[in-house]
Coordinates of C-alpha atoms (C1' of nucleotides) in Angstrom, one line a residue:
Chain A
X1 CA -31.5 -82.1 11.1
X2 CA -31.2 -79.8 8.1
X3 CA -29.7 -77.1 10.2
X4 CA -26.8 -79.3 11.2
X5 CA -25.8 -79.6 7.6
X6 CA -25.8 -75.9 7.0
X7 CA -22.5 -74.3 8.1
X8 CA -22.3 -70.7 7.3
X9 CA -19.0 -70.2 9.0
X10 CA -15.7 -70.9 7.2
X11 CA -14.5 -74.2 8.3
X12 CA -11.6 -76.5 7.5
X13 CA -13.7 -78.7 5.3
X14 CA -13.5 -76.7 2.1
X15 CA -10.2 -75.0 2.1
X16 CA -9.4 -73.1 -1.1
X17 CA -6.5 -70.6 -1.1
X18 CA -4.7 -68.7 -3.8
X19 CA -1.4 -67.2 -4.6
X20 CA -2.1 -64.1 -6.7
X21 CA 1.0 -62.4 -8.0
X22 CA 1.1 -59.8 -10.6
X23 CA 3.3 -60.7 -13.6
X24 CA 6.0 -58.1 -13.2
X25 CA 9.0 -60.3 -13.8
X26 CA 10.0 -63.3 -11.8
X27 CA 9.1 -64.9 -8.5
X28 CA 10.3 -62.8 -5.6
X29 CA 11.4 -64.8 -2.5
X30 CA 8.8 -62.9 -0.5
X31 CA 6.3 -64.1 -3.1
X32 CA 7.7 -67.6 -2.7
X33 CA 7.1 -67.4 1.0
X34 CA 3.5 -66.3 0.5
X35 CA 3.0 -69.0 -2.1
X36 CA 4.5 -71.6 0.2
X37 CA 2.3 -70.8 3.2
X38 CA -0.7 -70.9 1.0
X39 CA 0.4 -74.2 -0.4
X40 CA 1.2 -75.7 3.0
X41 CA -2.0 -74.5 4.5
X42 CA -4.0 -76.0 1.6
X43 CA -2.2 -79.3 1.6
X44 CA -2.3 -79.7 5.3
X45 CA -6.1 -79.3 5.3
X46 CA -6.9 -81.3 2.2
X47 CA -7.7 -78.1 0.3
X48 CA -6.9 -76.6 -3.0
X49 CA -4.1 -74.3 -4.0
X50 CA -4.9 -71.9 -6.8
X51 CA -2.6 -69.7 -8.9
X52 CA -4.3 -66.6 -10.2
X53 CA -2.5 -63.9 -12.2
X54 CA -3.3 -60.3 -11.3
X55 CA -2.6 -58.7 -14.6
X56 CA -5.0 -55.7 -14.4
X57 CA -2.3 -53.2 -14.8
X58 CA -1.4 -53.2 -18.5
X59 CA 1.5 -50.9 -18.0
X60 CA 3.2 -53.3 -15.8
X61 CA 2.9 -56.4 -17.9
X62 CA 6.2 -58.1 -18.7
X63 CA 6.5 -60.6 -21.5
X64 CA 7.1 -64.2 -20.3
X65 CA 6.5 -63.3 -16.7
X66 CA 3.7 -65.8 -16.2
X67 CA 5.7 -68.6 -17.6
X68 CA 8.6 -67.6 -15.4
X69 CA 6.4 -67.5 -12.3
X70 CA 5.0 -70.9 -13.1
X71 CA 8.4 -72.5 -13.7
X72 CA 9.8 -71.0 -10.5
X73 CA 6.8 -72.4 -8.5
X74 CA 7.3 -75.8 -10.1
X75 CA 11.0 -75.8 -9.4
X76 CA 10.1 -75.3 -5.7
X77 CA 7.6 -78.2 -6.0
X78 CA 4.7 -76.0 -5.2
X79 CA 2.2 -77.6 -7.6
X80 CA -1.1 -75.7 -7.8
X81 CA -4.4 -77.4 -8.4
X82 CA -5.9 -74.8 -10.6
X83 CA -4.2 -72.1 -12.6
X84 CA -3.7 -70.4 -16.0
X85 CA -1.8 -73.2 -17.7
X86 CA -3.8 -76.1 -16.3
X87 CA -7.3 -74.6 -16.0
X88 CA -9.9 -75.5 -13.5
X89 CA -13.6 -75.2 -12.7
X90 CA -13.3 -71.5 -11.8
X91 CA -11.3 -70.1 -14.7
X92 CA -10.1 -68.2 -16.4
X93 CA -7.2 -67.6 -14.0
X94 CA -5.9 -64.5 -15.7
X95 CA -7.7 -61.4 -14.6
X96 CA -7.3 -59.7 -17.9
X97 CA -9.6 -62.4 -19.3
X98 CA -12.3 -61.7 -16.8
X99 CA -13.1 -58.2 -17.7
X100 CA -16.8 -58.9 -18.5
X101 CA -17.2 -60.5 -15.1
X102 CA -16.1 -57.4 -13.3
X103 CA -18.3 -55.1 -15.4
X104 CA -21.3 -57.2 -14.5
X105 CA -20.6 -57.1 -10.8
X106 CA -19.8 -53.4 -10.7
X107 CA -23.2 -52.7 -12.1
X108 CA -24.7 -54.4 -9.0
X109 CA -22.8 -52.0 -6.8
X110 CA -23.8 -49.0 -8.9
X111 CA -27.5 -50.0 -8.7
X112 CA -27.2 -50.3 -4.9
X113 CA -25.5 -46.9 -4.6
X114 CA -22.4 -48.6 -3.3
X115 CA -20.3 -47.4 -6.2
X116 CA -20.6 -44.4 -8.6
X117 CA -19.3 -43.0 -11.8
X118 CA -16.7 -40.3 -11.6
X119 CA -15.8 -38.1 -14.5
X120 CA -13.3 -35.9 -12.8
X121 CA -10.3 -35.1 -14.8
X122 CA -6.7 -35.8 -13.8
X123 CA -6.3 -32.0 -13.5
X124 CA -9.1 -31.6 -11.0
X125 CA -7.9 -34.5 -9.0
X126 CA -4.5 -33.0 -8.8
X127 CA -5.8 -29.6 -7.9
X128 CA -7.9 -31.1 -5.2
X129 CA -5.0 -33.0 -3.7
X130 CA -2.8 -29.9 -3.7
X131 CA -5.5 -27.9 -2.0
X132 CA -6.0 -30.5 0.6
X133 CA -2.3 -30.6 1.2
X134 CA -2.2 -26.8 1.6
X135 CA -4.9 -27.0 4.1
X136 CA -2.9 -29.5 6.0
X137 CA -5.7 -31.9 6.0
X138 CA -4.7 -35.2 7.8
X139 CA -5.2 -37.0 4.5
X140 CA -5.9 -36.3 0.9
X141 CA -9.2 -37.9 -0.2
X142 CA -11.5 -37.7 -3.1
X143 CA -14.3 -35.3 -2.3
X144 CA -17.2 -37.3 -3.7
X145 CA -17.8 -34.6 -6.2
X146 CA -19.3 -36.9 -8.8
X147 CA -21.6 -38.6 -6.3
X148 CA -23.9 -35.6 -6.7
X149 CA -24.5 -36.3 -10.4
X150 CA -28.0 -37.3 -11.3
X151 CA -29.1 -40.0 -13.7
X152 CA -29.4 -37.6 -16.7
X153 CA -26.0 -36.1 -16.1
X154 CA -24.5 -39.5 -16.1
X155 CA -26.2 -40.8 -19.2
X156 CA -25.3 -37.6 -21.0
X157 CA -21.6 -37.8 -20.1
X158 CA -21.6 -41.5 -20.9
X159 CA -23.0 -40.8 -24.3
X160 CA -20.5 -38.1 -24.9
X161 CA -17.9 -40.7 -24.2
X162 CA -16.3 -38.7 -21.5
X163 CA -13.7 -40.8 -19.8
X164 CA -14.7 -42.1 -16.3
X165 CA -13.8 -44.3 -13.5
X166 CA -16.0 -46.0 -11.0
X167 CA -15.5 -45.4 -7.3
X168 CA -16.4 -47.2 -4.1
X169 CA -18.8 -45.1 -2.1
X170 CA -17.4 -45.2 1.4
X171 CA -19.9 -44.2 4.0
X172 CA -18.5 -41.9 6.7
X173 CA -18.4 -42.4 10.4
X174 CA -18.3 -46.2 10.4
X175 CA -15.9 -48.6 12.1
X176 CA -14.6 -51.4 9.9
X177 CA -13.4 -54.3 11.8
X178 CA -12.1 -57.7 10.8
X179 CA -10.3 -60.6 12.3
X180 CA -6.9 -61.6 11.0
X181 CA -5.4 -64.9 12.0
X182 CA -1.9 -63.6 12.6
X183 CA -2.8 -60.1 13.9
X184 CA -6.0 -60.6 15.7
X185 CA -8.7 -58.0 15.5
X186 CA -7.9 -55.0 13.3
X187 CA -10.0 -51.9 13.3
X188 CA -10.2 -48.9 10.9
X189 CA -12.2 -45.7 10.7
X190 CA -14.2 -45.4 7.5
X191 CA -13.4 -41.7 7.5
X192 CA -9.8 -42.6 6.8
X193 CA -10.7 -44.6 3.7
X194 CA -10.7 -43.0 0.3
X195 CA -13.4 -43.6 -2.3
X196 CA -11.1 -46.1 -4.1
X197 CA -11.3 -46.4 -7.8
X198 CA -12.7 -49.8 -8.7
X199 CA -12.8 -49.6 -12.5
X200 CA -10.1 -47.6 -14.2
X201 CA -10.7 -45.4 -17.2
X202 CA -9.3 -48.1 -19.5
X203 CA -12.1 -50.4 -18.3
X204 CA -9.8 -52.6 -16.3
X205 CA -10.6 -53.2 -12.6
X206 CA -8.2 -52.2 -9.9
X207 CA -6.7 -54.9 -7.7
X208 CA -9.3 -54.1 -5.0
X209 CA -12.3 -55.0 -7.0
X210 CA -10.8 -57.8 -9.0
X211 CA -9.4 -59.6 -6.0
X212 CA -12.7 -59.5 -4.1
X213 CA -14.8 -60.6 -7.0
X214 CA -12.4 -63.4 -8.0
X215 CA -11.9 -64.6 -4.4
X216 CA -15.6 -64.9 -4.0
X217 CA -16.3 -66.5 -7.4
X218 CA -13.4 -68.9 -6.9
X219 CA -14.7 -69.7 -3.5
X220 CA -11.5 -68.8 -1.7
X221 CA -11.8 -69.6 2.0
X222 CA -8.7 -68.0 3.3
X223 CA -6.8 -64.9 2.0
X224 CA -3.2 -65.4 2.9
X225 CA -1.0 -62.5 1.6
X226 CA 1.7 -60.1 2.6
X227 CA 1.4 -57.4 5.2
X228 CA 1.4 -54.7 2.6
X229 CA -2.2 -55.5 2.0
X230 CA -3.4 -55.0 5.6
X231 CA -4.1 -51.3 5.0
X232 CA -6.3 -51.9 2.1
X233 CA -8.2 -54.8 3.6
X234 CA -11.0 -52.6 5.0
X235 CA -11.8 -51.6 1.4
X236 CA -12.1 -55.3 0.5
X237 CA -14.2 -55.9 3.6
X238 CA -16.5 -53.0 2.5
X239 CA -16.8 -54.7 -0.9
X240 CA -17.7 -58.1 0.5
X241 CA -20.3 -56.5 2.7
X242 CA -21.7 -54.4 -0.2
X243 CA -22.1 -57.5 -2.3
X244 CA -23.5 -59.3 0.8
X245 CA -20.9 -62.0 0.3
X246 CA -19.3 -63.9 3.1
X247 CA -15.9 -62.6 3.9
X248 CA -12.9 -64.9 3.7
X249 CA -10.6 -65.4 6.6
X250 CA -7.7 -63.1 6.4
X251 CA -4.1 -63.8 7.3
X252 CA -1.5 -61.1 6.7
X253 CA 2.1 -62.4 6.7
X254 CA 5.0 -60.4 8.0
X255 CA 7.4 -58.9 5.5
X256 CA 10.8 -60.3 4.5
X257 CA 13.6 -57.7 5.2
X258 CA 17.0 -56.6 4.0
X259 CA 19.8 -56.8 6.6
X260 CA 19.1 -53.1 7.3
X261 CA 15.5 -54.0 8.1
X262 CA 14.0 -52.3 5.1
X263 CA 11.7 -54.3 2.8
X264 CA 13.6 -57.0 0.9
X265 CA 14.8 -55.4 -2.3
X266 CA 17.1 -56.0 -5.2
X267 CA 19.6 -53.4 -4.2
X268 CA 20.8 -55.4 -1.3
X269 CA 21.1 -58.8 -2.8
X270 CA 19.2 -61.4 -4.8
X271 CA 15.5 -61.4 -4.5
X272 CA 14.4 -63.7 -7.4
X273 CA 14.0 -67.4 -6.9
X274 CA 15.8 -67.8 -10.2
X275 CA 18.9 -66.0 -8.8
X276 CA 19.2 -68.6 -6.1
X277 CA 18.6 -71.4 -8.5
X278 CA 21.3 -70.2 -10.8
X279 CA 23.7 -69.9 -7.8
X280 CA 23.3 -73.6 -7.2
X281 CA 21.0 -73.5 -4.2
X282 CA 18.9 -76.6 -3.8
X283 CA 15.1 -76.1 -4.1
X284 CA 14.6 -78.1 -0.9
X285 CA 17.0 -75.8 1.0
X286 CA 15.4 -72.6 -0.3
X287 CA 11.9 -73.8 0.6
X288 CA 13.1 -75.0 4.0
X289 CA 14.8 -71.7 4.7
X290 CA 11.9 -69.5 3.6
X291 CA 9.4 -71.6 5.5
X292 CA 11.3 -70.7 8.7
X293 CA 11.2 -67.0 8.0
X294 CA 8.1 -66.1 10.0
X295 CA 7.0 -69.6 11.1
X296 CA 8.2 -72.4 13.3
X297 CA 6.6 -75.5 14.7
X298 CA 7.4 -74.6 18.3
X299 CA 10.2 -77.1 18.6
X300 CA 13.9 -77.1 17.8
X301 CA 13.6 -78.8 14.4
X302 CA 15.1 -76.7 11.6
X303 CA 15.7 -79.2 8.8
X304 CA 12.5 -79.9 6.9
X305 CA 11.4 -81.5 3.7
X306 CA 8.3 -80.1 2.0
X307 CA 6.1 -83.0 3.1
X308 CA 7.2 -82.5 6.7
X309 CA 6.3 -78.8 6.5
X310 CA 2.9 -79.7 5.2
X311 CA 2.4 -82.0 8.2
X312 CA 3.5 -79.4 10.8
X313 CA 2.3 -76.1 9.3
X314 CA -0.3 -73.9 10.9
X315 CA -1.2 -70.3 10.3
X316 CA -1.6 -69.8 14.1
X317 CA 2.1 -70.2 14.5
X318 CA 3.0 -67.5 12.0
X319 CA 4.9 -64.6 13.6
X320 CA 3.9 -61.0 13.4
X321 CA 7.3 -59.3 13.0
X322 CA 9.3 -59.0 9.8
X323 CA 12.2 -61.3 9.3
X324 CA 15.7 -60.5 7.9
X325 CA 16.8 -62.8 5.1
X326 CA 20.0 -64.2 6.5
X327 CA 22.2 -65.7 3.7
X328 CA 24.5 -67.4 6.2
X329 CA 21.7 -69.6 7.4
X330 CA 20.5 -70.4 3.9
X331 CA 24.1 -71.5 3.0
X332 CA 24.2 -73.8 6.0
X333 CA 20.8 -75.2 5.2
X334 CA 21.9 -75.8 1.7
X335 CA 24.9 -77.8 2.9
X336 CA 22.7 -79.8 5.2
X337 CA 20.3 -80.7 2.4
X338 CA 23.1 -81.5 0.0
X339 CA 24.7 -83.9 2.5
X340 CA 21.5 -85.7 2.9
X341 CA 21.3 -86.5 -0.8
X342 CA 22.4 -89.9 -2.0
X343 CA 25.6 -90.1 -4.0
X344 CA 23.6 -91.0 -7.1
X345 CA 21.5 -87.9 -6.8
X346 CA 24.6 -85.8 -6.4
X347 CA 26.2 -87.6 -9.4
X348 CA 23.4 -86.3 -11.6
X349 CA 23.8 -82.7 -10.4
X350 CA 27.6 -82.9 -10.6
X351 CA 27.5 -84.0 -14.2
X352 CA 25.2 -81.1 -15.0
X353 CA 27.7 -78.8 -13.2
X354 CA 30.6 -80.2 -15.2
X355 CA 28.8 -79.5 -18.4
X356 CA 28.6 -75.9 -17.4
X357 CA 32.2 -75.6 -16.4
X358 CA 35.7 -75.4 -17.8
X359 CA 35.8 -79.2 -17.7
X360 CA 32.9 -79.7 -20.0
X361 CA 35.0 -81.3 -22.7
X362 CA 36.4 -83.9 -20.5
X363 CA 34.7 -87.3 -20.1
X364 CA 34.7 -88.6 -16.6
X365 CA 33.4 -92.0 -15.8
X366 CA 30.5 -92.3 -13.3
X367 CA 32.6 -94.6 -11.2
X368 CA 35.3 -91.9 -10.9
X369 CA 32.9 -89.1 -10.1
X370 CA 31.2 -91.2 -7.4
X371 CA 34.6 -91.6 -5.7
X372 CA 35.1 -87.9 -5.8
X373 CA 31.6 -87.4 -4.3
X374 CA 32.3 -89.7 -1.4
X375 CA 35.6 -88.0 -0.7
X376 CA 34.3 -84.4 -0.9
X377 CA 30.7 -84.8 0.3
X378 CA 31.3 -83.4 3.8
X379 CA 33.5 -80.7 2.5
X380 CA 31.1 -78.9 0.1
X381 CA 28.0 -76.8 0.6
X382 CA 27.1 -76.5 -3.0
X383 CA 27.4 -78.9 -6.0
X384 CA 29.6 -76.5 -7.9
X385 CA 32.1 -76.6 -5.0
X386 CA 33.1 -80.1 -6.1
X387 CA 34.7 -78.4 -9.0
X388 CA 36.0 -75.2 -7.3
X389 CA 37.3 -76.9 -4.1
X390 CA 38.8 -80.0 -5.7
X391 CA 39.7 -79.1 -9.3
X392 CA 42.6 -81.5 -9.1
X393 CA 40.3 -84.4 -9.5
X394 CA 39.3 -83.0 -12.8
X395 CA 42.6 -81.8 -14.1
X396 CA 46.2 -82.0 -13.0
X397 CA 47.4 -78.9 -11.1
X398 CA 49.2 -76.4 -13.2
X399 CA 50.3 -74.2 -10.3
X400 CA 51.0 -74.6 -6.7
X401 CA 49.7 -72.7 -3.8
X402 CA 52.5 -70.3 -2.8
X403 CA 52.1 -70.2 1.0
X404 CA 52.0 -74.0 1.1
X405 CA 55.2 -74.3 -1.0
X406 CA 56.9 -71.9 1.3
X407 CA 55.7 -73.8 4.3
X408 CA 56.1 -77.4 3.2
X409 CA 58.7 -77.6 0.5
X410 CA 62.4 -77.4 1.5
X411 CA 65.8 -78.2 0.1
X412 CA 65.5 -81.9 1.0
X413 CA 62.0 -82.4 -0.4
X414 CA 62.8 -83.2 -4.0
X415 CA 65.2 -86.0 -2.9
X416 CA 62.6 -87.4 -0.5
X417 CA 59.8 -87.3 -3.1
X418 CA 62.1 -89.2 -5.5
X419 CA 62.4 -91.8 -2.9
X420 CA 58.6 -91.9 -2.4
X421 CA 58.0 -92.1 -6.1
X422 CA 60.3 -95.1 -6.3
X423 CA 58.4 -96.8 -3.6
X424 CA 55.1 -96.0 -5.2
X425 CA 56.2 -97.2 -8.6
X426 CA 56.8 -100.7 -7.1
X427 CA 53.2 -101.0 -6.0
X428 CA 50.8 -103.1 -8.0
X429 CA 47.3 -101.9 -8.2
X430 CA 47.7 -100.1 -4.9
X431 CA 44.9 -99.5 -2.4
X432 CA 44.7 -96.5 -0.1
X433 CA 46.5 -98.6 2.6
X434 CA 49.2 -99.6 0.1
X435 CA 50.0 -95.9 -0.4
X436 CA 50.0 -95.3 3.3
X437 CA 52.3 -98.2 4.0
X438 CA 54.6 -97.3 1.3
X439 CA 54.9 -93.8 2.6
X440 CA 55.5 -95.1 6.1
X441 CA 58.4 -97.2 4.8
X442 CA 60.0 -94.2 3.2
X443 CA 59.6 -92.1 6.2
X444 CA 61.2 -94.8 8.3
X445 CA 64.0 -95.4 5.8
X446 CA 64.9 -91.7 5.6
X447 CA 64.2 -91.3 9.3
X448 CA 61.9 -88.4 8.9
X449 CA 58.3 -87.7 10.1
X450 CA 55.5 -88.7 7.8
X451 CA 54.4 -85.1 7.7
X452 CA 57.6 -84.3 5.8
X453 CA 56.4 -86.5 3.0
X454 CA 52.6 -86.0 3.3
X455 CA 52.5 -82.3 2.9
X456 CA 54.7 -82.1 -0.2
X457 CA 52.9 -85.0 -1.7
X458 CA 49.6 -83.3 -1.2
X459 CA 51.0 -80.2 -2.9
X460 CA 52.3 -82.3 -5.8
X461 CA 49.0 -84.1 -6.3
X462 CA 46.6 -81.4 -5.7
X463 CA 48.4 -78.1 -5.9
X464 CA 46.7 -76.9 -2.7
X465 CA 46.9 -77.7 1.0
X466 CA 43.3 -78.6 1.7
X467 CA 41.1 -81.5 0.9
X468 CA 40.4 -85.2 1.6
X469 CA 43.0 -87.5 3.0
X470 CA 46.0 -87.6 0.8
X471 CA 45.9 -91.4 0.4
X472 CA 42.3 -91.1 -0.8
X473 CA 43.3 -88.6 -3.4
X474 CA 46.2 -90.8 -4.5
X475 CA 43.9 -93.8 -4.8
X476 CA 41.2 -91.9 -6.7
X477 CA 43.5 -90.4 -9.3
X478 CA 45.4 -93.6 -9.7
X479 CA 49.0 -94.7 -9.6
X480 CA 50.0 -93.5 -13.1
X481 CA 48.7 -90.0 -12.4
X482 CA 50.3 -90.0 -9.0
X483 CA 53.7 -90.7 -10.4
X484 CA 53.2 -88.2 -13.2
X485 CA 52.1 -85.4 -10.8
X486 CA 55.1 -86.0 -8.6
X487 CA 57.3 -85.6 -11.6
X488 CA 55.6 -82.4 -12.7
X489 CA 55.9 -80.9 -9.3
X490 CA 59.5 -81.8 -9.1
X491 CA 60.0 -79.9 -12.3
X492 CA 57.8 -76.9 -11.6
X493 CA 58.4 -76.2 -7.9
X494 CA 61.6 -74.2 -7.5
X495 CA 62.4 -72.7 -4.1
X496 CA 63.2 -69.1 -4.1
X497 CA 66.9 -68.5 -3.2
Chain B
rG1 C1' 1.6 -35.6 8.2
rG2 C1' -2.6 -39.4 8.7
rC3 C1' -3.9 -44.5 9.4
rG4 C1' -2.3 -49.4 10.4
rC5 C1' 1.2 -53.1 12.0
rG6 C1' 5.4 -54.5 14.7
rU7 C1' 9.7 -54.5 18.7
rU8 C1' 13.3 -61.4 22.9
rC9 C1' 21.2 -62.6 21.7
rG10 C1' 24.4 -59.7 15.2
rU11 C1' 20.4 -62.9 12.5
rC12 C1' 16.1 -66.7 12.5
rU13 C1' 13.5 -67.9 16.7
rA14 C1' 11.3 -70.7 21.7
rG15 C1' 8.5 -68.6 25.4
rU16 C1' 1.0 -67.6 26.1
rG17 C1' 1.6 -64.9 34.6
rG18 C1' 5.5 -68.3 38.7
rU19 C1' 9.5 -74.2 36.1
rC20 C1' 13.4 -67.9 32.6
rC21 C1' 19.1 -64.0 36.6
rA22 C1' 15.4 -66.4 29.2
rG23 C1' 16.1 -72.2 25.7
rG24 C1' 17.6 -73.7 20.4
rA25 C1' 19.7 -72.7 15.5
rC26 C1' 23.0 -69.8 12.0
rG27 C1' 27.4 -67.0 12.4
rC28 C1' 31.8 -66.1 15.7
rC29 C1' 35.7 -68.0 19.2
rG30 C1' 38.2 -72.2 21.8
rC31 C1' 39.1 -77.4 22.7
rC32 C1' 38.9 -82.6 21.0
rC33 C1' 39.5 -85.7 16.6
rU34 C1' 43.5 -85.3 12.7
rC35 C1' 48.4 -85.7 7.2
rU36 C1' 45.6 -80.7 5.6
rC37 C1' 40.6 -78.9 5.1
rA38 C1' 35.9 -80.2 6.3
rA39 C1' 32.3 -83.0 8.9
rG40 C1' 31.4 -84.5 13.9
rG41 C1' 31.8 -84.0 19.4
rC42 C1' 32.4 -80.7 23.6
rG43 C1' 32.6 -75.8 25.5
rG44 C1' 32.4 -70.2 25.3
rA45 C1' 31.2 -65.2 24.3
rG46 C1' 26.5 -63.0 22.9
rA47 C1' 19.5 -60.5 25.0
rU48 C1' 19.3 -55.1 31.7
rC49 C1' 13.1 -59.6 26.9
rA50 C1' 12.9 -51.3 22.9
rC51 C1' 11.8 -47.7 27.0
rG52 C1' 8.4 -45.7 30.9
rG53 C1' 4.2 -46.4 33.8
rG54 C1' 0.4 -49.5 35.6
rU55 C1' -2.5 -54.4 36.9
rU56 C1' -0.9 -58.5 40.1
rC57 C1' 1.6 -61.8 45.8
rG58 C1' 4.4 -62.3 41.1
rA59 C1' 5.2 -60.1 34.2
rC60 C1' 9.1 -61.4 28.4
rC61 C1' 4.0 -62.8 28.8
rC62 C1' -2.1 -58.5 30.5
rC63 C1' -3.3 -52.8 30.1
rC64 C1' -1.7 -47.7 28.9
rG65 C1' 1.8 -44.3 27.0
rU66 C1' 6.6 -43.1 24.6
rA67 C1' 10.4 -44.1 21.2
rC68 C1' 12.0 -46.5 17.0
rG69 C1' 11.1 -49.5 12.6
rC70 C1' 8.1 -51.0 8.7
rG71 C1' 3.7 -50.9 5.6
rC72 C1' -0.3 -48.2 3.3
rU73 C1' -1.7 -43.3 2.0
rA74 C1' -2.3 -44.0 -7.0
rC75 C1' -7.0 -44.7 -12.6
rC76 C1' 0.3 -50.2 -9.1
rA77 C1' -0.3 -54.6 -7.4

RNA sequence: GGCGCGUUCGUCUAGUGGUCCAGGACGCCGCCCUCUCAAGGCGGAGAUCACGGGUUCGACCCCCGUACGCGCUACCA
């Protein structure tokens, strides 16, 4: 009976995963993808998603980076259950505040002979490396020089305050094997593994020690991280085994790539979540897009909301190969998500956009903006395109697209537009249809095609040749404005001789 | 150099031994719709499944090798 309750293997009942970035600036889209998969896996399995900051490199610390990371995560709606700002049962969640813990655990390793003090100077290390390089050894490795030190030597050096590091004692001639959910079985030769530094001379742990100790203490069940960690996983496995701790389940995710297939980098475009946010991308679209970079549900569905991703996600369906970040597809997804928003949702965003634009001093009525939204909705991919693609709704045109003038404006046009203006001026509270009928009457009267009137009218009202139906535009800006803009155009547009 | 991982249309991908002379999406091109531009609908071009050997009656799918790419190779994460 009792045996049935004991389950030593990892199972899906107590899922705890973590996103563990180092605070070097902002959230990288690759980091977002890692965070997302962790989040999706946790939520799908009723588990916990934890944010832990790996700030054990004091040289790399960037002011405000943690706040930045958190706000980017929140913008993407990846709410974590435990973390530096909200706390939790397993805190603190900043590694720099856990130094005492690492010291305590490293002592266990030293006692067991699994780790040892190393007093070698930087100079000796460099000389060693150079020598090994000269001998064309397959690989530069520490020579375990300090492993030979006896207790007295060590206490003496310690008392003399000679700087030291603590190294992992890797036993030779072993095979180190582990299972990875996305890669399957992975095997390494212990001879190829260096005696990694675990505690640096400044007393801080390296990533390798800290991540293992914390993952164990925080009861992390699955380590889901980027492929760049695959090569150091055997060191972590060695550490788990040395501590006699159960290993978590590993899943190493494929990398995100530049168009030239190198690792996604700043040089070739935007890499920070913030960059996309400031370029008017929707959080839903970014998350949707990034989710599909390395994972798919096995069907043809491409449009997802976060809750749908949670429902469908599984680590088993994560791909092995790196994925190029294709901006075209992100743009498309953004347009898709934007069109699915309600007009009221867009209204809020549009007002925000106006505030940050050249039109910030104008005061548009919600009712007016809503009309613009319904006219432009299927013509924009980004909220700010309401302004850039149809500025004429926000301000009367001051100039007229040249090619369109050349194409649609001829000697007879002014006369014809005068006629149209007259007909329009007779209208009372005109609807779209009223404008349309009025224009039809004029075209009939002058015996010319409607196009002869429509295109110049479009030019006069909008200054450009693209946009919603011309009668919609007329209706939205209103009769007074229509008449005014025709007058202005008549005055400003002069055909070249 | 060593070790590890990977390789299906330009890109993201489906595919788990026969239903694939390989399906979908983005992008591109054409047609329809139409006052323009979009959106939408329809259609098209686009992959000798990196290459070479096996295994098998049969391989994109399994095995081996090669090439290429990427990652790691720090007292960085």
